[in-house]
Each structure stands twice: as structure tokens, then as C-alpha cells.
């Protein structure tokens, strides 16, 4: 709107000016030697205006030519940089979108235009990683690691790679370098923990977590791997303190107590664990030192008294009664276990054996990774599938496999 108004005003002023000049009276006469030019005032003004315009254009052109060489280089350099930046940006977007081919071509273009700038190196490395070209990724990350400001990202990539290929020594070096480049990062703390787990360095792993489930998992593993009974006892105690309901922790603690010659304390620890969470591993550890079936049946009664009526209590009573040929007791406890609706096939199994029927034991209970839901027969400090530590929990009876 304003533009139009301004245009109209300027046009009107020019028109008025032209009309006024056109109407100026008189003549202009120029004399040079024998030459004599005579013209009207408006024509003379027009000629003057054209001469001034030509002079201005000529001076501008001369100044431009003088500055030319540097100007052209700067212009071309700026253009190169702009194109390189554009390629980098496009490459990063393609990378995020998972378009490997586009990311690769933009990365190559950016590298050609800009050279090995940190961003180009990062783009090149991540693109190569996505394309599965580990060597090329490694090379770019190595170059990036030498950069003062962005070195951390180089070590980040190198560490991730060495963890993936299980090169624990290299991973350790990159952890130290990354720590120097960017001290105290949470990400690095997690990587250190992962590395400690992979190296089965449970003592270090313990110093890197505050999560009770992880503390318990690492402490049980440390107790199991421990060279001396005293150390094993200290670790196992720590594990039980962190997770009183974790059966492997309770069992490790009892085993360590037995090792240092405290069988009474071991029994107490197992009963305490049973109280929190009855588990077949605790029952097995409780009955382990006893030789005769009758002793075992009596011990089972002691243990079961800590959680009367629990499915596991009824099952351990039923199992030991069956072993001791106390068939009436065995049937009663197996039926009681069934009545709790928590049986995973073991109570049915006892009843089948009592009647001499073929046994097809289907135990629905197992350790399950809370993170990836993978089932494992045995407990481990880290999930064998997703490698996350402290994620295995006991699922007494899985909802998916339970009869409706
Ligand atoms: Zn898992």
C-alpha cells in the first residue's frame, strides 16, 4: 500500500519537474573556437543530466576493477563455505532420517567443499557407522578426537565402537580420554559401568551405580567371583542389604556365612530371605547340607513356617514329603499349592508322581529380564540378551502362560 502511494508521489513530482523544465524559456549558446552550438534550456539540462549519469557509471566501474581480484576470491570462498554448510546440514538431516545414501553423498560433498572441519568429520563418521563401514567411521572419529573443542565426540564414537566389538582394552583407553575431554558426564558414567560389566569387573561396577537392583546384582557377582570367604561375605551382605528379596543374594550370603563357619547364621539368613520372598533357590540352599529325606522334610517345615500358606512353602513341603515317602502329606501340600492358584506345574507334578502317572513337568516360572522380557533359566548379574545389569526378576508364574 505504502509502496504504491510513494511510487505515485514520486511519479507526480517527476512529471511536474519535467513539465516545468519543458516550459523554461530561453536558449543556451556554447561557443568553442569556430564552433557554436545553440539549444533550448530544457535540452541543455537533459544533456547535462546524461553526462553526469555517464561519469558516475564510469567511476563506479573503475573502482570495481581495482578491487576485483580479492573480491572474486572472497566471493568464491564465501560461496564455497555456504555450499559446504548446506551440504553438512542436508547430510545431518539425512542421517537423522536414516537415509544412508543421501547422507553419504552430502558428507562427501561437504568434505570436498569444507575439508575436515569437526562437523564434517562427525557427519562422515556417523554416516559411515550407519552404512556399516566401521573402518571409515573409525578414521573420522580418530581425526575428530584430536579436535580441541569437539574431541569428546571423537572419543564418544570410538568408545561406542570398541564396546560393540568387545575390545575392552581400547574401550578403557577411550573412557579415560573422554573423561579428560569432558569430565563428569552422565553418559560416560553409564559407559564405564557397561564396560565394567563386560569385563566382569564387579568391584568397579559397584562404585558406578546407586541403583539398588544393580548394586545387588554386582555384589552377588562379586561375591561369587571373590577369592576369599571374607570378601565374599562382605559383598553378599551388601547384596542382601540392597535387595533383601533377591534369592541369589540371599543364597550367596548364606553360602558365604557357611564358608566362614557360621552355619547357624546361614540358616537365619535363608529364613529371613524366605520371609521376604520364598524362592526355590533358597529352599535348595536350606536343604543342601542335610543328608536324609526325613531331615530334609523336617527342615522344610522350619523354612515353610516363615511364610505359611505361600505356594513355595507348600511346594517345598510337598516335595520333601514325597522324597520321604510321606504320601499323605505330599498330596495335602501339593493340593494346598494348587489351591493358591500360584502353581507353575510343580504341584501337578507331585500329584502325578504320587499316582505313578507319567511326569511332564512344565515349570512356568523363570527369570525374566524386566527391560527386554527375555527369559533365562539361571539368574545372571546382567541380561544375556540386552546386557542390562540388574534387570532379571523372578516370575513365579507368567500371566501369558497361566491357564485361564
Ligand atoms: Zn534384557
Coordinates of C-alpha atoms and ligand atoms in Angstrom, one line a residue:
X1 CA 0.0 0.0 0.0
X2 CA 2.7 2.4 1.1
X3 CA 4.9 1.5 -1.8
X4 CA 2.1 2.3 -4.3
X5 CA 1.5 5.7 -2.7
X6 CA 5.2 6.5 -2.7
X7 CA 5.5 5.5 -6.3
X8 CA 2.6 7.7 -7.3
X9 CA 4.0 10.7 -5.3
X10 CA 7.5 10.3 -6.9
X11 CA 6.0 9.9 -10.4
X12 CA 3.8 13.0 -9.9
X13 CA 6.9 15.1 -8.7
X14 CA 8.9 14.0 -11.7
X15 CA 6.1 14.8 -14.1
X16 CA 5.7 18.3 -12.6
X17 CA 9.5 18.8 -12.8
X18 CA 9.7 17.6 -16.4
X19 CA 6.7 19.8 -17.3
X20 CA 8.4 22.8 -15.5
X21 CA 11.7 22.2 -17.3
X22 CA 10.0 21.8 -20.6
X23 CA 8.3 25.1 -20.1
X24 CA 11.5 27.0 -19.3
X25 CA 12.0 29.9 -21.7
X26 CA 15.2 30.9 -23.4
X27 CA 18.2 29.4 -25.2
X28 CA 21.7 28.2 -24.2
X29 CA 24.6 29.0 -26.5
X30 CA 28.0 27.3 -26.3
X31 CA 30.9 28.7 -28.3
X32 CA 34.3 26.9 -28.8
X33 CA 36.6 28.5 -31.4
X34 CA 34.8 28.4 -34.7
X35 CA 32.1 26.1 -33.3
X36 CA 28.9 27.4 -32.0
X37 CA 26.1 25.3 -30.5
X38 CA 22.7 26.7 -29.7
X39 CA 19.9 24.8 -28.0
X40 CA 16.9 25.4 -25.8
X41 CA 17.2 25.4 -22.0
X42 CA 15.3 22.1 -21.4
X43 CA 17.5 20.2 -23.9
X44 CA 20.7 21.6 -22.3
X45 CA 19.6 20.4 -18.9
X46 CA 18.8 17.0 -20.3
X47 CA 22.3 16.8 -21.9
X48 CA 23.9 17.8 -18.6
X49 CA 22.0 15.1 -16.7
X50 CA 23.1 12.4 -19.2
X51 CA 26.7 13.5 -18.9
X52 CA 26.6 13.3 -15.0
X53 CA 25.0 9.9 -15.2
X54 CA 27.7 8.5 -17.6
X55 CA 30.5 9.9 -15.4
X56 CA 29.1 8.2 -12.3
X57 CA 28.8 4.8 -14.0
X58 CA 32.4 5.1 -15.3
X59 CA 33.8 6.0 -11.9
X60 CA 31.9 3.1 -10.3
X61 CA 33.2 0.6 -12.9
X62 CA 36.9 1.9 -12.4
X63 CA 36.7 1.4 -8.6
X64 CA 35.2 -2.1 -9.1
X65 CA 38.0 -3.2 -11.5
X66 CA 40.6 -2.0 -8.9
X67 CA 39.1 -4.2 -6.1
X68 CA 38.4 -7.1 -8.5
X69 CA 41.0 -9.9 -7.8
X70 CA 40.5 -10.1 -4.0
X71 CA 36.8 -9.6 -4.4
X72 CA 36.3 -12.5 -6.7
X73 CA 38.3 -14.9 -4.4
X74 CA 36.3 -13.8 -1.4
X75 CA 33.1 -14.2 -3.2
X76 CA 34.0 -17.7 -4.4
X77 CA 35.3 -18.6 -0.9
X78 CA 32.0 -17.4 0.7
X79 CA 30.0 -19.4 -1.8
X80 CA 32.1 -22.5 -1.2
X81 CA 31.5 -22.2 2.5
X82 CA 27.8 -21.6 2.1
X83 CA 27.5 -24.7 -0.2
X84 CA 29.6 -26.7 2.2
X85 CA 27.4 -25.7 5.2
X86 CA 24.3 -26.5 3.2
X87 CA 25.7 -30.0 2.4
X88 CA 26.6 -30.5 6.0
X89 CA 23.1 -29.6 7.1
X90 CA 21.4 -31.7 4.5
X91 CA 23.7 -34.6 5.5
X92 CA 22.8 -34.3 9.1
X93 CA 19.1 -34.3 8.3
X94 CA 19.5 -37.4 6.0
X95 CA 21.5 -39.1 8.8
X96 CA 18.7 -38.4 11.3
X97 CA 16.2 -39.7 8.7
X98 CA 18.3 -42.9 8.3
X99 CA 18.8 -42.2 4.6
X100 CA 22.3 -43.6 4.3
X101 CA 22.8 -43.0 0.5
X102 CA 21.8 -39.3 0.8
X103 CA 23.8 -38.8 4.0
X104 CA 26.9 -40.3 2.3
X105 CA 26.7 -38.2 -0.8
X106 CA 26.2 -35.0 1.2
X107 CA 29.0 -35.9 3.6
X108 CA 31.4 -36.4 0.7
X109 CA 30.3 -33.1 -0.9
X110 CA 30.7 -31.3 2.4
X111 CA 34.2 -32.8 2.9
X112 CA 35.2 -31.7 -0.6
X113 CA 34.0 -28.1 0.0
X114 CA 35.0 -27.5 3.6
X115 CA 37.8 -30.1 4.3
X116 CA 38.0 -31.9 7.7
X117 CA 36.1 -29.5 9.9
X118 CA 34.8 -31.1 13.1
X119 CA 31.2 -31.1 11.9
X120 CA 32.1 -32.6 8.6
X121 CA 34.1 -35.3 10.4
X122 CA 31.2 -36.0 12.7
X123 CA 28.8 -36.3 9.8
X124 CA 31.3 -38.5 7.9
X125 CA 31.9 -40.8 10.9
X126 CA 28.2 -41.2 11.8
X127 CA 27.3 -41.8 8.2
X128 CA 30.0 -44.4 7.8
X129 CA 28.8 -46.0 11.0
X130 CA 25.2 -46.1 9.8
X131 CA 26.4 -47.6 6.5
X132 CA 28.3 -50.3 8.4
X133 CA 31.7 -49.1 7.2
X134 CA 33.4 -49.4 10.6
X135 CA 37.0 -48.6 9.3
X136 CA 35.9 -45.3 7.7
X137 CA 33.9 -44.3 10.8
X138 CA 36.9 -45.1 13.0
X139 CA 39.2 -43.0 10.9
X140 CA 36.9 -40.0 11.0
X141 CA 36.3 -40.4 14.8
X142 CA 40.0 -40.6 15.3
X143 CA 40.5 -37.3 13.5
X144 CA 37.7 -35.8 15.4
X145 CA 39.1 -36.9 18.7
X146 CA 42.2 -34.7 18.0
X147 CA 40.0 -31.6 17.8
X148 CA 40.3 -29.3 20.8
X149 CA 36.6 -28.4 21.3
X150 CA 34.9 -31.5 19.8
X151 CA 37.4 -34.2 20.8
X152 CA 34.8 -35.7 23.2
X153 CA 32.6 -36.6 20.3
X154 CA 35.5 -38.4 18.7
X155 CA 36.2 -40.5 21.8
X156 CA 32.4 -41.0 22.2
X157 CA 32.3 -42.7 18.8
X158 CA 35.5 -44.7 19.3
X159 CA 34.3 -45.9 22.8
X160 CA 30.9 -46.9 21.4
X161 CA 32.7 -48.9 18.7
X162 CA 35.2 -50.6 20.9
X163 CA 32.3 -51.6 23.3
X164 CA 30.4 -53.0 20.4
X165 CA 33.3 -55.1 19.2
X166 CA 34.1 -56.1 22.7
X167 CA 37.6 -54.6 22.6
X168 CA 37.7 -53.8 26.3
X169 CA 41.2 -52.6 26.4
X170 CA 40.6 -50.0 23.7
X171 CA 37.3 -49.1 25.4
X172 CA 39.1 -48.5 28.6
X173 CA 41.6 -46.1 26.9
X174 CA 38.7 -44.2 25.3
X175 CA 36.9 -43.9 28.6
X176 CA 40.0 -42.2 30.1
X177 CA 40.4 -39.9 27.1
X178 CA 36.7 -39.0 27.1
X179 CA 36.9 -38.3 30.8
X180 CA 39.7 -35.8 30.2
X181 CA 37.9 -34.2 27.3
X182 CA 34.6 -33.8 29.2
X183 CA 34.8 -34.6 32.9
X184 CA 31.9 -35.9 34.8
X185 CA 29.4 -36.6 32.0
X186 CA 26.5 -38.9 32.9
X187 CA 26.8 -40.7 29.6
X188 CA 30.4 -41.6 30.3
X189 CA 29.4 -42.9 33.7
X190 CA 27.0 -45.3 32.1
X191 CA 29.7 -46.4 29.6
X192 CA 32.1 -47.0 32.4
X193 CA 29.5 -49.2 34.1
X194 CA 28.8 -51.1 30.9
X195 CA 32.5 -51.6 30.4
X196 CA 32.9 -52.9 34.0
X197 CA 30.1 -55.3 33.5
X198 CA 31.5 -56.6 30.2
X199 CA 34.9 -57.0 31.8
X200 CA 33.2 -58.6 34.8
X201 CA 35.0 -56.1 37.0
X202 CA 32.3 -56.2 39.6
X203 CA 34.2 -54.2 42.2
X204 CA 34.4 -51.2 39.8
X205 CA 30.8 -51.7 38.6
X206 CA 29.7 -51.4 42.2
X207 CA 31.3 -47.9 42.5
X208 CA 29.5 -46.7 39.4
X209 CA 25.8 -47.2 40.5
X210 CA 23.3 -46.2 43.1
X211 CA 20.5 -48.3 41.8
X212 CA 19.7 -51.0 44.4
X213 CA 18.9 -53.7 41.8
X214 CA 22.3 -53.1 40.1
X215 CA 24.1 -52.9 43.5
X216 CA 22.6 -56.3 44.4
X217 CA 23.4 -57.8 41.0
X218 CA 27.0 -56.6 41.0
X219 CA 27.5 -57.6 44.7
X220 CA 26.2 -61.1 44.1
X221 CA 28.5 -61.5 41.1
X222 CA 31.4 -60.1 43.1
X223 CA 30.7 -62.5 46.0
X224 CA 30.6 -65.4 43.6
X225 CA 33.9 -64.4 42.0
X226 CA 35.6 -63.5 45.2
X227 CA 38.8 -65.2 46.1
X228 CA 38.5 -65.1 49.9
X229 CA 35.5 -66.0 52.1
X230 CA 35.7 -62.7 53.9
X231 CA 35.4 -60.7 50.8
X232 CA 32.6 -62.9 49.5
X233 CA 30.8 -62.4 52.8
X234 CA 31.1 -58.6 52.6
X235 CA 29.8 -58.5 49.0
X236 CA 27.0 -60.9 49.8
X237 CA 25.9 -58.8 52.8
X238 CA 25.9 -55.7 50.6
X239 CA 23.7 -57.6 48.0
X240 CA 21.1 -58.7 50.6
X241 CA 21.0 -55.2 52.1
X242 CA 20.3 -53.7 48.6
X243 CA 17.8 -56.3 47.6
X244 CA 16.5 -58.5 50.5
X245 CA 14.1 -60.3 48.2
X246 CA 16.7 -61.3 45.6
X247 CA 17.1 -65.1 46.1
X248 CA 20.6 -65.3 44.6
X249 CA 21.7 -62.6 47.0
X250 CA 20.2 -64.5 50.0
X251 CA 21.8 -67.7 48.8
X252 CA 25.2 -66.1 48.2
X253 CA 25.0 -64.6 51.7
X254 CA 24.2 -68.0 53.3
X255 CA 26.9 -69.7 51.3
X256 CA 29.5 -67.1 52.5
X257 CA 28.4 -67.5 56.1
X258 CA 28.8 -71.3 55.8
X259 CA 32.2 -70.7 54.3
X260 CA 33.4 -68.7 57.3
X261 CA 32.0 -71.3 59.6
X262 CA 28.7 -69.8 60.6
X263 CA 26.0 -72.4 59.6
X264 CA 23.5 -71.1 62.2
X265 CA 23.7 -67.5 60.8
X266 CA 23.4 -69.0 57.3
X267 CA 20.1 -70.7 58.3
X268 CA 18.8 -67.5 59.8
X269 CA 19.7 -65.6 56.6
X270 CA 17.8 -68.1 54.5
X271 CA 14.8 -68.0 56.7
X272 CA 14.9 -64.1 56.6
X273 CA 15.1 -64.3 52.8
X274 CA 12.2 -66.8 52.6
X275 CA 10.1 -64.4 54.7
X276 CA 10.6 -61.6 52.2
X277 CA 10.3 -63.7 49.0
X278 CA 10.1 -67.5 49.1
X279 CA 12.1 -69.0 46.2
X280 CA 13.2 -72.5 45.1
X281 CA 16.9 -71.4 45.3
X282 CA 16.5 -70.5 49.0
X283 CA 14.8 -73.9 49.6
X284 CA 17.6 -75.8 47.8
X285 CA 20.2 -73.9 49.8
X286 CA 18.4 -74.5 53.1
X287 CA 18.1 -78.3 52.5
X288 CA 21.5 -78.7 50.9
X289 CA 23.5 -79.7 54.0
X290 CA 21.0 -82.3 55.0
X291 CA 21.6 -85.9 54.1
X292 CA 18.4 -87.9 54.8
X293 CA 14.9 -87.3 53.3
X294 CA 13.4 -87.2 56.8
X295 CA 15.9 -84.5 57.9
X296 CA 15.0 -82.6 54.8
X297 CA 11.3 -82.9 55.4
X298 CA 11.8 -81.5 58.9
X299 CA 14.0 -78.7 57.7
X300 CA 11.3 -77.8 55.0
X301 CA 8.8 -77.4 57.8
X302 CA 11.1 -74.9 59.6
X303 CA 11.5 -72.9 56.4
X304 CA 7.8 -73.0 55.4
X305 CA 6.9 -71.7 58.9
X306 CA 8.4 -68.4 57.9
X307 CA 5.7 -67.9 55.2
X308 CA 2.9 -70.4 56.0
X309 CA 0.4 -70.9 53.1
X310 CA 2.7 -69.5 50.4
X311 CA 2.8 -71.5 47.2
X312 CA 6.5 -72.1 47.5
X313 CA 6.1 -73.1 51.2
X314 CA 3.5 -75.7 50.2
X315 CA 5.7 -76.9 47.3
X316 CA 8.8 -77.4 49.4
X317 CA 6.7 -79.3 52.0
X318 CA 5.1 -81.4 49.3
X319 CA 8.4 -82.2 47.5
X320 CA 10.3 -83.2 50.7
X321 CA 7.3 -85.2 51.9
X322 CA 7.3 -87.1 48.6
X323 CA 11.0 -87.8 48.9
X324 CA 10.5 -89.1 52.5
X325 CA 7.6 -91.3 51.3
X326 CA 5.1 -89.4 53.4
X327 CA 2.5 -89.7 50.6
X328 CA -0.5 -88.3 52.6
X329 CA 1.5 -85.2 53.5
X330 CA 2.8 -84.8 50.0
X331 CA -0.7 -84.9 48.5
X332 CA -2.1 -82.5 51.1
X333 CA 0.7 -79.9 50.4
X334 CA 0.5 -80.4 46.6
X335 CA -3.3 -79.8 46.7
X336 CA -2.7 -76.8 49.0
X337 CA -0.2 -75.4 46.5
X338 CA -2.7 -75.8 43.7
X339 CA -5.4 -74.1 45.8
X340 CA -3.2 -70.9 46.0
X341 CA -3.5 -70.6 42.1
X342 CA 0.2 -69.8 42.1
X343 CA 1.4 -73.2 40.9
X344 CA 3.6 -73.3 37.9
X345 CA 3.3 -77.1 37.2
X346 CA 5.3 -78.4 40.1
X347 CA 2.2 -79.2 42.3
X348 CA 0.6 -81.1 39.4
X349 CA 3.9 -82.9 39.0
X350 CA 3.9 -84.0 42.7
X351 CA 0.4 -85.4 42.3
X352 CA 1.3 -87.2 39.1
X353 CA 4.3 -88.8 40.7
X354 CA 2.1 -89.9 43.7
X355 CA -0.2 -91.7 41.3
X356 CA 2.6 -93.2 39.3
X357 CA 1.5 -91.2 36.2
X358 CA 4.0 -90.1 33.6
X359 CA 5.5 -86.7 34.5
X360 CA 5.6 -83.9 32.1
X361 CA 6.9 -81.1 34.2
X362 CA 6.2 -77.7 32.7
X363 CA 7.6 -75.1 35.0
X364 CA 6.2 -71.7 34.1
X365 CA 8.5 -69.9 36.5
X366 CA 11.7 -68.4 35.4
X367 CA 14.0 -65.3 35.5
X368 CA 12.7 -62.7 33.2
X369 CA 14.5 -59.5 32.1
X370 CA 12.4 -56.5 33.0
X371 CA 13.9 -54.5 30.2
X372 CA 13.6 -56.9 27.2
X373 CA 11.4 -59.6 28.6
X374 CA 13.8 -62.4 27.7
X375 CA 13.5 -65.5 29.8
X376 CA 16.6 -67.1 31.4
X377 CA 16.8 -70.4 33.2
X378 CA 19.5 -69.1 35.5
X379 CA 20.0 -65.8 37.2
X380 CA 22.9 -63.6 36.0
X381 CA 24.1 -60.1 37.0
X382 CA 23.2 -58.8 33.5
X383 CA 20.7 -59.9 30.9
X384 CA 22.4 -62.2 28.4
X385 CA 20.2 -60.7 25.6
X386 CA 20.1 -56.9 26.2
X387 CA 23.2 -56.8 28.5
X388 CA 21.5 -54.5 31.0
X389 CA 22.5 -55.2 34.6
X390 CA 20.2 -55.9 37.5
X391 CA 17.1 -56.5 35.3
X392 CA 16.4 -60.2 36.0
X393 CA 13.4 -60.8 38.2
X394 CA 11.7 -64.0 39.2
X395 CA 8.3 -64.5 37.6
X396 CA 6.7 -67.2 39.7
X397 CA 4.0 -67.7 37.1
X398 CA 3.8 -65.8 33.9
X399 CA 0.4 -64.4 33.1
X400 CA 0.8 -65.3 29.5
X401 CA 1.3 -69.0 30.2
X402 CA -1.1 -69.3 33.1
X403 CA -4.3 -71.3 32.3
X404 CA -7.4 -69.1 32.1
Ligands
LIG1 ZN1 17.2 -58.0 28.7

